[in-house]
Structure formats: C-alpha cells, structure tokens
Coordinates of C-alpha atoms and ligand atoms in Angstrom, one line a residue:
X1 CA 0.9 105.2 135.0
X2 CA 1.3 106.0 138.7
X3 CA 1.0 110.1 139.2
X4 CA 3.7 110.0 143.0
X5 CA 3.8 112.6 145.5
X6 CA 7.8 113.1 147.1
X7 CA 7.2 115.1 150.8
X8 CA 9.9 115.0 153.5
X9 CA 9.1 113.6 156.8
X10 CA 10.9 116.1 158.9
X11 CA 11.5 119.8 159.6
X12 CA 12.2 120.0 155.8
X13 CA 16.1 118.6 153.8
X14 CA 16.3 115.7 154.2
X15 CA 17.4 114.9 150.3
X16 CA 14.5 115.7 149.4
X17 CA 16.1 117.1 145.5
X18 CA 18.4 114.0 146.0
X19 CA 15.8 111.9 145.6
X20 CA 13.6 113.4 142.9
X21 CA 16.4 113.5 140.5
X22 CA 17.1 110.2 141.1
X23 CA 13.6 108.9 140.3
X24 CA 13.0 111.6 137.1
X25 CA 13.8 108.8 134.9
X26 CA 10.2 107.5 135.6
X27 CA 8.5 109.8 135.4
X28 CA 7.5 112.7 132.4
X29 CA 7.2 116.7 134.4
X30 CA 7.6 117.5 137.1
X31 CA 5.7 119.8 139.4
X32 CA 6.3 122.0 143.0
X33 CA 2.9 122.3 144.6
X34 CA 3.7 124.6 147.8
X35 CA 6.5 126.4 149.3
X36 CA 8.5 129.6 147.6
X37 CA 12.6 129.9 147.9
X38 CA 12.4 129.2 151.2
X39 CA 12.6 125.6 149.6
X40 CA 17.2 124.9 148.3
X41 CA 17.0 121.5 147.2
X42 CA 20.2 120.2 145.9
X43 CA 21.5 118.4 143.5
X44 CA 25.1 117.2 142.7
X45 CA 24.4 116.3 138.3
X46 CA 27.8 116.2 136.3
X47 CA 29.6 117.0 139.0
X48 CA 28.3 120.3 140.2
X49 CA 26.1 121.0 142.3
X50 CA 23.0 123.1 141.7
X51 CA 21.2 124.6 144.0
X52 CA 16.9 125.3 143.6
X53 CA 14.8 127.2 145.2
X54 CA 12.1 127.7 142.9
X55 CA 12.4 125.4 139.8
X56 CA 11.0 121.6 139.9
X57 CA 14.7 119.1 140.3
X58 CA 13.4 117.5 137.1
X59 CA 15.2 121.3 134.8
X60 CA 18.3 119.0 134.6
X61 CA 16.8 116.0 132.8
X62 CA 16.4 117.5 129.8
X63 CA 13.6 116.9 127.7
X64 CA 11.6 117.1 131.5
X65 CA 8.4 118.7 131.6
X66 CA 8.7 120.8 134.9
X67 CA 5.4 123.2 136.7
X68 CA 5.2 125.5 139.8
X69 CA 1.8 124.6 141.4
X70 CA -1.2 127.9 142.1
X71 CA -0.3 126.4 145.7
X72 CA 3.7 128.6 145.2
X73 CA 4.7 131.7 145.9
X74 CA 7.0 133.5 143.4
X75 CA 9.3 135.9 143.8
X76 CA 9.5 137.1 140.0
X77 CA 13.6 138.4 140.5
X78 CA 14.1 135.2 142.5
X79 CA 13.0 133.0 139.8
X80 CA 14.3 135.2 136.4
X81 CA 18.2 135.1 139.1
X82 CA 17.8 131.5 139.9
X83 CA 16.5 130.9 135.5
X84 CA 19.9 132.8 134.3
X85 CA 22.4 130.6 137.1
X86 CA 20.5 127.9 135.0
X87 CA 21.3 129.4 131.7
X88 CA 24.6 129.5 132.0
X89 CA 25.3 126.1 133.2
X90 CA 23.7 124.7 129.8
X91 CA 20.4 124.1 131.1
X92 CA 17.1 124.5 128.5
X93 CA 14.0 125.6 129.5
X94 CA 12.2 127.3 126.8
X95 CA 8.7 125.1 126.0
X96 CA 9.4 122.8 128.8
X97 CA 8.8 125.6 132.0
X98 CA 6.0 126.6 133.1
X99 CA 4.7 129.0 136.2
X100 CA 0.9 129.1 137.3
X101 CA -0.6 131.9 136.3
X102 CA -2.9 131.8 139.8
X103 CA 0.3 131.6 142.2
X104 CA 0.4 134.3 144.4
X105 CA 3.2 137.1 143.9
X106 CA 6.7 137.5 146.6
X107 CA 8.0 140.9 146.4
X108 CA 10.1 142.4 148.0
X109 CA 8.5 144.3 150.7
X110 CA 6.9 140.6 151.8
X111 CA 10.2 140.4 152.6
X112 CA 11.2 143.2 154.2
X113 CA 8.2 143.3 155.8
X114 CA 9.6 139.2 157.4
X115 CA 12.2 140.2 157.9
X116 CA 10.8 143.2 161.1
X117 CA 8.4 140.6 162.3
X118 CA 11.3 138.9 163.0
X119 CA 13.6 141.0 164.2
X120 CA 10.6 142.2 166.9
X121 CA 10.0 139.0 167.7
X122 CA 12.8 138.3 170.1
X123 CA 12.2 134.3 171.6
X124 CA 9.1 133.9 170.0
X125 CA 11.0 134.1 166.6
X126 CA 9.8 131.6 164.2
X127 CA 13.3 131.4 162.8
X128 CA 11.8 132.0 159.0
X129 CA 14.6 132.4 155.8
X130 CA 13.8 135.7 155.7
X131 CA 12.4 135.3 152.5
X132 CA 8.5 136.9 152.9
X133 CA 7.1 133.6 152.8
X134 CA 4.8 134.3 155.6
X135 CA 2.8 137.9 154.4
X136 CA 2.6 136.0 150.6
X137 CA 1.0 133.6 151.7
X138 CA -1.3 136.2 154.3
X139 CA -1.8 138.0 151.3
X140 CA -3.6 135.4 149.6
X141 CA -5.5 133.8 151.9
X142 CA -7.0 137.7 153.6
X143 CA -7.4 138.1 149.7
X144 CA -5.7 141.8 149.2
X145 CA -2.2 139.5 147.1
X146 CA -2.0 139.8 143.6
X147 CA -1.7 136.6 141.3
X148 CA 0.8 136.0 138.7
X149 CA -2.4 136.4 136.2
X150 CA -2.9 139.8 137.8
X151 CA 0.9 141.4 136.7
X152 CA -0.5 143.0 133.3
X153 CA -4.0 143.9 135.0
X154 CA -4.8 147.1 133.9
X155 CA -6.2 148.3 138.1
X156 CA -1.5 146.6 138.8
X157 CA -1.1 149.8 140.7
X158 CA -4.3 150.6 142.3
X159 CA -4.3 147.1 143.6
X160 CA -0.5 147.6 144.6
X161 CA -1.3 150.6 146.9
X162 CA -3.1 149.0 148.5
X163 CA -1.6 146.0 149.0
X164 CA 2.0 148.2 149.6
X165 CA -0.6 150.1 152.2
X166 CA -1.4 147.5 153.8
X167 CA 2.7 145.8 154.8
X168 CA 3.2 149.7 155.6
X169 CA 1.3 149.9 158.8
X170 CA 2.1 146.7 160.4
X171 CA 6.0 147.5 158.7
X172 CA 6.2 150.7 160.6
X173 CA 4.3 149.1 164.1
X174 CA 7.2 146.9 163.6
X175 CA 9.6 149.6 162.9
X176 CA 10.8 148.8 159.5
X177 CA 11.6 150.7 157.0
X178 CA 9.8 152.5 154.3
X179 CA 9.0 150.9 151.3
X180 CA 8.8 151.6 146.9
X181 CA 6.4 153.9 145.6
X182 CA 3.4 151.9 143.6
X183 CA 4.4 153.5 141.0
X184 CA 8.0 152.5 141.4
X185 CA 6.9 148.1 142.0
X186 CA 4.6 148.3 138.6
X187 CA 7.0 149.5 136.6
X188 CA 8.8 146.7 137.7
X189 CA 6.1 144.0 137.9
X190 CA 4.9 144.6 133.9
X191 CA 9.5 144.3 133.6
X192 CA 8.6 141.0 135.2
X193 CA 6.0 140.3 133.4
X194 CA 6.9 140.1 130.1
X195 CA 10.3 138.2 130.7
X196 CA 8.0 136.0 132.2
X197 CA 5.1 135.4 129.7
X198 CA 6.7 132.5 127.6
X199 CA 6.8 130.5 131.0
X200 CA 2.7 131.7 132.4
X201 CA 0.2 129.3 131.6
X202 CA -2.2 128.5 133.1
X203 CA -0.6 124.6 134.5
X204 CA -4.0 123.1 136.1
X205 CA -5.6 123.3 132.4
X206 CA -2.3 122.3 131.9
X207 CA -1.2 119.2 133.9
X208 CA -4.6 117.6 133.8
X209 CA -4.3 117.5 129.9
X210 CA -0.5 115.7 130.2
X211 CA -2.2 112.8 132.9
X212 CA -5.3 112.6 130.0
X213 CA -2.0 111.8 127.5
X214 CA -1.0 108.9 129.8
X215 CA 2.1 111.8 131.4
X216 CA 3.7 110.6 134.9
X217 CA 3.6 113.2 137.0
X218 CA 6.3 113.6 140.3
X219 CA 4.8 116.3 141.9
X220 CA 7.7 117.3 144.3
X221 CA 7.3 118.4 147.9
X222 CA 9.1 120.8 150.2
X223 CA 10.2 121.3 153.1
X224 CA 8.6 118.9 155.6
X225 CA 6.1 117.5 156.9
X226 CA 6.9 119.1 160.6
X227 CA 6.5 122.5 158.9
X228 CA 2.8 122.4 157.6
X229 CA 1.0 124.5 158.8
X230 CA -1.7 122.6 159.8
X231 CA 0.0 119.2 161.1
X232 CA 3.1 120.7 162.1
X233 CA 5.0 122.4 164.7
X234 CA 2.9 125.1 164.5
X235 CA 3.6 128.4 164.9
X236 CA 7.4 127.2 164.1
X237 CA 6.1 125.8 160.9
X238 CA 5.9 127.6 157.5
X239 CA 2.7 129.1 156.0
X240 CA 1.4 126.2 153.4
X241 CA 0.4 122.8 153.3
X242 CA 4.3 120.7 153.2
X243 CA 1.8 117.8 154.0
X244 CA 1.0 115.2 150.7
X245 CA -2.8 116.7 150.5
X246 CA -0.6 119.8 148.9
X247 CA -0.3 118.0 145.7
X248 CA -3.7 118.2 145.6
X249 CA -5.0 121.5 146.6
X250 CA -1.2 123.6 145.0
X251 CA -1.5 122.7 141.5
X252 CA -5.2 121.3 140.6
X253 CA -4.1 118.0 140.0
X254 CA -7.1 115.9 141.4
X255 CA -6.9 113.9 144.2
X256 CA -8.3 110.5 142.6
X257 CA -5.5 111.6 139.8
X258 CA -2.4 110.9 142.2
X259 CA -1.6 107.2 143.1
X260 CA 0.9 107.2 146.2
X261 CA 3.7 109.0 148.0
X262 CA 6.6 108.5 148.9
X263 CA 9.1 110.0 152.2
X264 CA 11.6 111.2 153.1
X265 CA 13.5 110.1 156.0
X266 CA 17.0 111.7 157.0
X267 CA 19.0 108.9 159.1
X268 CA 18.7 111.6 161.5
X269 CA 16.5 114.5 162.7
X270 CA 17.5 118.2 162.1
X271 CA 15.5 121.1 162.1
X272 CA 16.1 124.8 160.9
X273 CA 14.9 127.5 163.7
X274 CA 13.0 127.3 166.2
X275 CA 10.5 125.6 167.8
X276 CA 10.4 122.1 169.4
X277 CA 13.3 119.2 168.4
X278 CA 12.3 116.7 171.7
X279 CA 15.7 114.0 169.8
X280 CA 17.9 117.1 169.5
X281 CA 21.5 117.3 170.4
X282 CA 23.0 120.6 171.9
X283 CA 26.6 119.6 172.7
X284 CA 29.0 117.5 171.4
X285 CA 27.3 114.4 169.8
X286 CA 25.1 116.9 167.0
X287 CA 28.3 119.0 166.9
X288 CA 29.5 115.7 165.2
X289 CA 26.2 115.6 163.1
X290 CA 26.6 119.1 162.0
X291 CA 30.3 117.8 160.6
X292 CA 30.1 115.1 159.1
X293 CA 26.2 115.6 157.5
X294 CA 27.1 119.2 156.7
X295 CA 24.4 120.6 158.1
X296 CA 24.2 124.4 157.0
X297 CA 21.0 125.4 155.3
X298 CA 21.1 126.4 151.2
X299 CA 19.3 128.8 151.6
X300 CA 20.6 131.0 154.8
X301 CA 23.9 128.6 155.7
X302 CA 22.7 128.6 158.9
X303 CA 23.5 125.8 160.9
X304 CA 21.1 123.2 161.9
X305 CA 20.1 122.0 165.4
X306 CA 20.2 117.9 165.3
X307 CA 19.5 115.0 167.2
X308 CA 19.0 110.7 166.9
X309 CA 16.4 110.0 164.6
X310 CA 12.0 109.9 165.3
X311 CA 9.8 107.9 164.9
X312 CA 7.0 109.1 166.5
X313 CA 7.7 112.1 164.0
X314 CA 8.0 109.2 160.8
X315 CA 5.0 107.4 162.5
X316 CA 2.7 110.6 162.0
X317 CA 4.4 111.3 158.7
X318 CA 3.3 108.0 157.5
X319 CA -0.3 108.6 158.7
X320 CA -0.8 112.2 157.0
X321 CA 0.8 111.2 153.9
X322 CA -0.3 108.0 153.5
X323 CA 3.3 107.6 152.3
X324 CA 3.6 103.8 150.4
X325 CA 8.0 103.6 151.1
X326 CA 10.4 105.7 152.6
X327 CA 14.3 107.1 150.6
X328 CA 16.7 107.2 153.7
X329 CA 18.9 109.8 153.2
X330 CA 22.7 110.1 154.9
X331 CA 22.5 106.6 156.5
X332 CA 26.5 107.4 155.3
X333 CA 27.1 109.5 158.7
X334 CA 26.5 107.7 161.2
X335 CA 29.0 105.2 160.6
X336 CA 31.7 106.1 162.8
X337 CA 28.7 105.7 166.2
X338 CA 29.9 103.3 168.6
X339 CA 25.9 103.1 169.2
X340 CA 22.9 104.7 168.3
X341 CA 20.1 106.2 169.5
X342 CA 16.7 106.1 168.6
X343 CA 13.2 107.7 169.6
X344 CA 10.5 105.3 169.9
X345 CA 8.1 107.0 171.8
X346 CA 7.5 110.7 173.8
X347 CA 7.5 110.5 177.8
X348 CA 5.3 113.2 179.1
X349 CA 4.1 113.9 182.5
X350 CA 4.5 110.1 183.1
X351 CA 3.0 108.7 180.4
X352 CA 4.1 107.8 177.3
X353 CA 2.9 108.9 173.4
X354 CA 3.5 107.3 170.0
X355 CA 2.1 109.4 168.9
X356 CA 2.8 114.2 168.4
X357 CA 0.7 116.1 170.8
X358 CA -1.0 119.0 168.8
X359 CA 0.2 121.4 171.7
X360 CA 3.2 123.4 172.0
X361 CA 3.9 122.9 176.5
X362 CA 3.7 119.3 175.9
X363 CA 5.8 118.8 172.8
X364 CA 7.8 121.3 174.4
X365 CA 7.7 119.5 177.4
X366 CA 8.4 115.7 175.6
X367 CA 11.0 113.7 176.5
X368 CA 12.1 111.1 174.4
X369 CA 12.0 107.4 174.7
X370 CA 15.1 105.9 173.2
X371 CA 16.0 102.7 171.6
X372 CA 19.9 102.1 171.2
X373 CA 21.0 100.4 168.5
X374 CA 24.7 99.0 168.4
X375 CA 27.1 101.0 165.6
X376 CA 27.9 99.1 162.3
X377 CA 31.3 101.1 162.7
X378 CA 31.8 99.9 158.9
X379 CA 32.5 102.5 155.3
X380 CA 29.5 102.2 153.6
X381 CA 29.3 105.4 151.7
X382 CA 28.3 104.4 147.7
X383 CA 27.0 101.3 148.3
X384 CA 24.5 100.1 146.4
X385 CA 23.0 96.2 147.7
X386 CA 21.4 96.1 150.4
X387 CA 22.8 93.1 151.1
X388 CA 26.4 94.4 150.8
X389 CA 25.2 96.8 154.0
X390 CA 27.2 95.6 157.9
X391 CA 24.2 94.3 159.8
X392 CA 23.6 96.1 162.6
X393 CA 22.9 98.8 159.4
X394 CA 20.4 96.4 158.5
X395 CA 19.2 96.5 161.7
X396 CA 18.9 100.0 162.0
X397 CA 16.8 99.8 158.9
X398 CA 14.1 97.1 160.0
X399 CA 14.3 98.6 162.9
X400 CA 12.8 102.5 160.6
X401 CA 9.9 99.9 158.7
X402 CA 8.3 98.3 162.0
X403 CA 8.1 101.3 163.4
X404 CA 7.0 103.2 160.9
X405 CA 5.1 100.8 159.0
X406 CA 6.3 101.0 155.1
X407 CA 9.1 99.4 153.8
X408 CA 12.6 101.0 152.6
X409 CA 13.0 101.0 149.4
X410 CA 15.9 103.7 148.6
X411 CA 19.5 104.2 150.6
X412 CA 21.0 107.2 149.6
X413 CA 24.2 106.5 151.1
X414 CA 26.1 109.4 149.1
X415 CA 25.6 112.7 147.5
X416 CA 26.0 111.3 144.2
X417 CA 22.9 109.9 141.9
X418 CA 24.8 106.3 142.3
X419 CA 25.2 106.5 145.5
X420 CA 21.9 105.2 146.4
X421 CA 21.0 101.5 147.6
X422 CA 17.6 100.7 144.5
X423 CA 15.6 97.9 145.9
X424 CA 13.5 95.8 143.4
X425 CA 10.2 96.5 146.1
X426 CA 6.8 96.5 145.0
X427 CA 6.3 99.4 146.5
X428 CA 9.1 101.1 144.5
X429 CA 7.7 99.2 141.1
X430 CA 4.2 100.9 142.3
X431 CA 5.1 104.4 142.0
X432 CA 7.0 104.2 139.5
X433 CA 5.2 102.8 137.4
X434 CA 7.6 99.7 136.7
X435 CA 9.7 102.2 135.0
X436 CA 12.2 100.6 137.6
X437 CA 15.2 99.9 135.2
X438 CA 14.8 103.5 132.8
X439 CA 16.1 104.5 137.4
X440 CA 17.7 101.6 137.5
X441 CA 20.7 103.2 134.0
X442 CA 20.6 106.5 135.0
X443 CA 21.7 106.3 138.4
Ligands
IMP501 P1 9.5 130.2 156.1 O1 9.0 129.1 155.0 O2 10.7 131.1 155.6 O3 8.3 131.1 156.5 O4 10.1 129.5 157.8 C1 9.7 129.5 159.0 C2 10.0 128.0 160.2 O5 10.5 126.7 157.4 C3 11.3 128.0 159.7 O6 11.6 127.7 160.1 C4 12.5 127.6 158.2 O7 13.4 127.6 159.1 C5 11.3 126.8 157.8 N1 12.8 126.1 156.6 C6 11.4 126.5 154.8 N2 11.8 126.7 154.4 C7 12.2 125.8 155.0 C8 13.8 124.7 154.1 O8 13.5 124.1 152.9 N3 14.3 123.5 154.4 C9 14.0 123.4 156.7 N4 13.7 124.7 156.7 C10 12.6 125.3 156.0

C-alpha cells in the first residue's frame, strides 16, 4: 500500500488539482500539508469548475477522506466561505473533512501586514498573493502565533492583544491602517471556533491511524518546488516547505510511511510574482503561451509570466522530491508551434551549469542553453493513448524523461479528467498501490 506525495516541479500552477482529482480512485484520503489560501487548485468535475484554495481536491469525490495538516496556515473566514460554496454545489463533507488542531491561524491582521509590506517594497516586491501567508508563518517560527486549538483558550484575548501589538508595530512602520481591537477579534475567533469545532482534530493521530488501518494517503502539495522557502528562488518564494519533505513535517506522518512522489510538470514554464525566471519570454511568444494556456492566476487573477520548459528546474525538482514519475500537463498548449526550445542548462559567466545555483545574482544572470525541437503542428487535445501522439510530441516527452531522469506516466491533453494519457508503467502502478484499473475506470 502506497502513500504518495504529489508535488509541483516548477513555480506552482502546474495543474496539480487535476492530477490529484484523477488519481483519487487509487487512494482513501487526500491530505494538504503546507500553505494556505494562497493556493488555487482548479478541478473540472461533472461539467463544473471548482477553484479550491484550502480544501483538498479529493473533497469532490464522494466518501473520500480529506485532511488539512499542521503545516498549513488556516484563515477561518476563507475556509468557511469555501465550505459554503462546496455545500451549495451539493458536496457533502460531514465526518470526512478534518483540520489539524496544530495548524496556525491566519487572521485578517496578517493579510493587512502582507499588503502594506508589499506596497512599501517597491522594486523588491515579492508579488505575494496578499493573503497574509508570510506574516502567519512568521508568527509560528517567532512563537507568538495562535493555533486552531487556541481558538477556545481561556486567555485568547490576551494572546491576541500581544499578537496585534507586534503586527501593529510593523504596520505603523510601513504605513498601514489601525487594526481591530483584541476584543473584536476574540469575538470573531469564538464564532469561528463554534463553526469549526466538528472538523478540528489531532490529524497526526488520525492520519497514522488511517495508515494502520491499511488506508492509502495522497499528499497534495501546493505551490511548487521553486517556491519552497528553503530550496526555491529565495527570497521570491512562499513561506513554507512545498517540497515533498514538507509532507512529513506538515502532517505528522513519518518519512518512513511515505513511499513515493509524483511530480507535476507543465509542458512550458510559468511563474506569478517577482523573482528570477531564466526562460521567461517577455514578447509575443510569452503572450501567445499566456493566451493559449489561459495563464491567469486562480487565486488573484494576475497574468502569469510565461517561458519555455526549463529542465534545469525539472532536474532539480526530481532530485529534491525524489520524484518517481512525472505527470506532464498542458502539452496541447504547444500544438501550434513550429519549433519548441527547451532549456537544458544555464550559461553563467561563460560556464554552463546543469544545476540551479543558490545565489540570486547568478540565477538572475543565467542565460538558458536551449535545445530546439520541431513542433508537431497537430491537435493533441483529448488524446488518451501515448501511441496516438504525433512523433514530435513523443520526442518532446522522451527529451524530458532523459534530461530529468524519471518516466512521464501521465500526460494531460486538456482540462477534463478524461483528457489524459495514462501509461501502464511500473512506477505508476507502485505509486497507486496497483489500483490503476480504478483510476482508468473513472478517467
Ligand atoms: P505568498 O505565498 O502569498 O506569500 O506569495 C509568495 C510567492 O509565491 C509569490 O510569488 C506568489 O505569486 C507565489 N505563490 C503563492 N501561492 C502560489 C500558487 O498557488 N501558485 C503560484 N504561485 C504562488
């Protein structure tokens, strides 16, 4: 029985939501382990589009267990609004959706600070989602943050007062507005505590019990490898460990009980917000990918920066996450191109690097070493057999496999679940506990 992590191999927005949704029939539970409502996972289900920000993508599958781990930061108002939208759409989650009592609370003052800081940053803007993610994680590592289990603490108002004083101090320095009073926020928290009570749990205990009972867990990563706070393009990153290692610390499921990782790789590259992006296309080609790929943020609606596929990034992500197999997404976006350049190295100060440098100035100076492949100039939308892809598309996939060193087992050829090539590969069999027939039946 396999517990598997699904992780983004680029800067997020790789299409993880669709892949998680597709693989759900092979699993009993879907677990988020980091991030918050900065994430936006789009799933097309029964002819409806769902944008999920906090709730795991598995929620749309009847009976699927879902959990939000301790590594997340949870905004109660955003979470409750998301649940209301799901309920309205007919999704029922009583008794199958759990939130860790150790997850940290993301409160409105965190968002206010995030926004005021960004406004004050000028050229050094990170381009955050403005949701308050960074400030909420800061409260955790600086050890003044509040967790979900603190919502009903007797000294809640005093602790909020201390937290607000720290946030207000910095807000004043960056020209932010006055925050609500501790009493007002405490009242809000008590209201949220009441509504959240049915789903707050010690999810570390719960998840380990599920594994003891033979259940298979799918860990749903948010953002992507290059946004990881340790391994991403620092400081232009998010504030959590989005790489596969975060699945353990962010849930309390030990590394020894996690058996493999699938990386989700978009057939080209996108990034939202600031920071280095060696293969970025700033002219008409970038505009073309953005329009054809509908590259506008799920959470913020911002246009995404677009560029060619970067296999230095792919190799790095394979190494960091221990990726056993790749799900390649949005291949069809490239259908009309005459030729398709792919980055296989970086030229920095006359030297060719095959690995991603840590230094920001080197990454900013990196020029992509491009290998140009012929385009296939044929419609691949909806193709479900690898053998039915044009030869040039198969060559593109071969190059990815060679350069990254992992097999492409899934290829997405459209937004719908059924628009996916599923290859009967041993790595995919292993990651899905030999339950591939169930996946194929629901595809
Ligand atoms: P934050 O997570 O809101 O602090 O934003 C930090 C950086 O991560 C910014 O560049 C965001 O655009 C980026 N980011 C955060 N969440 C996502 C996501 O789900 N997809 C893509 N980029 C994201």
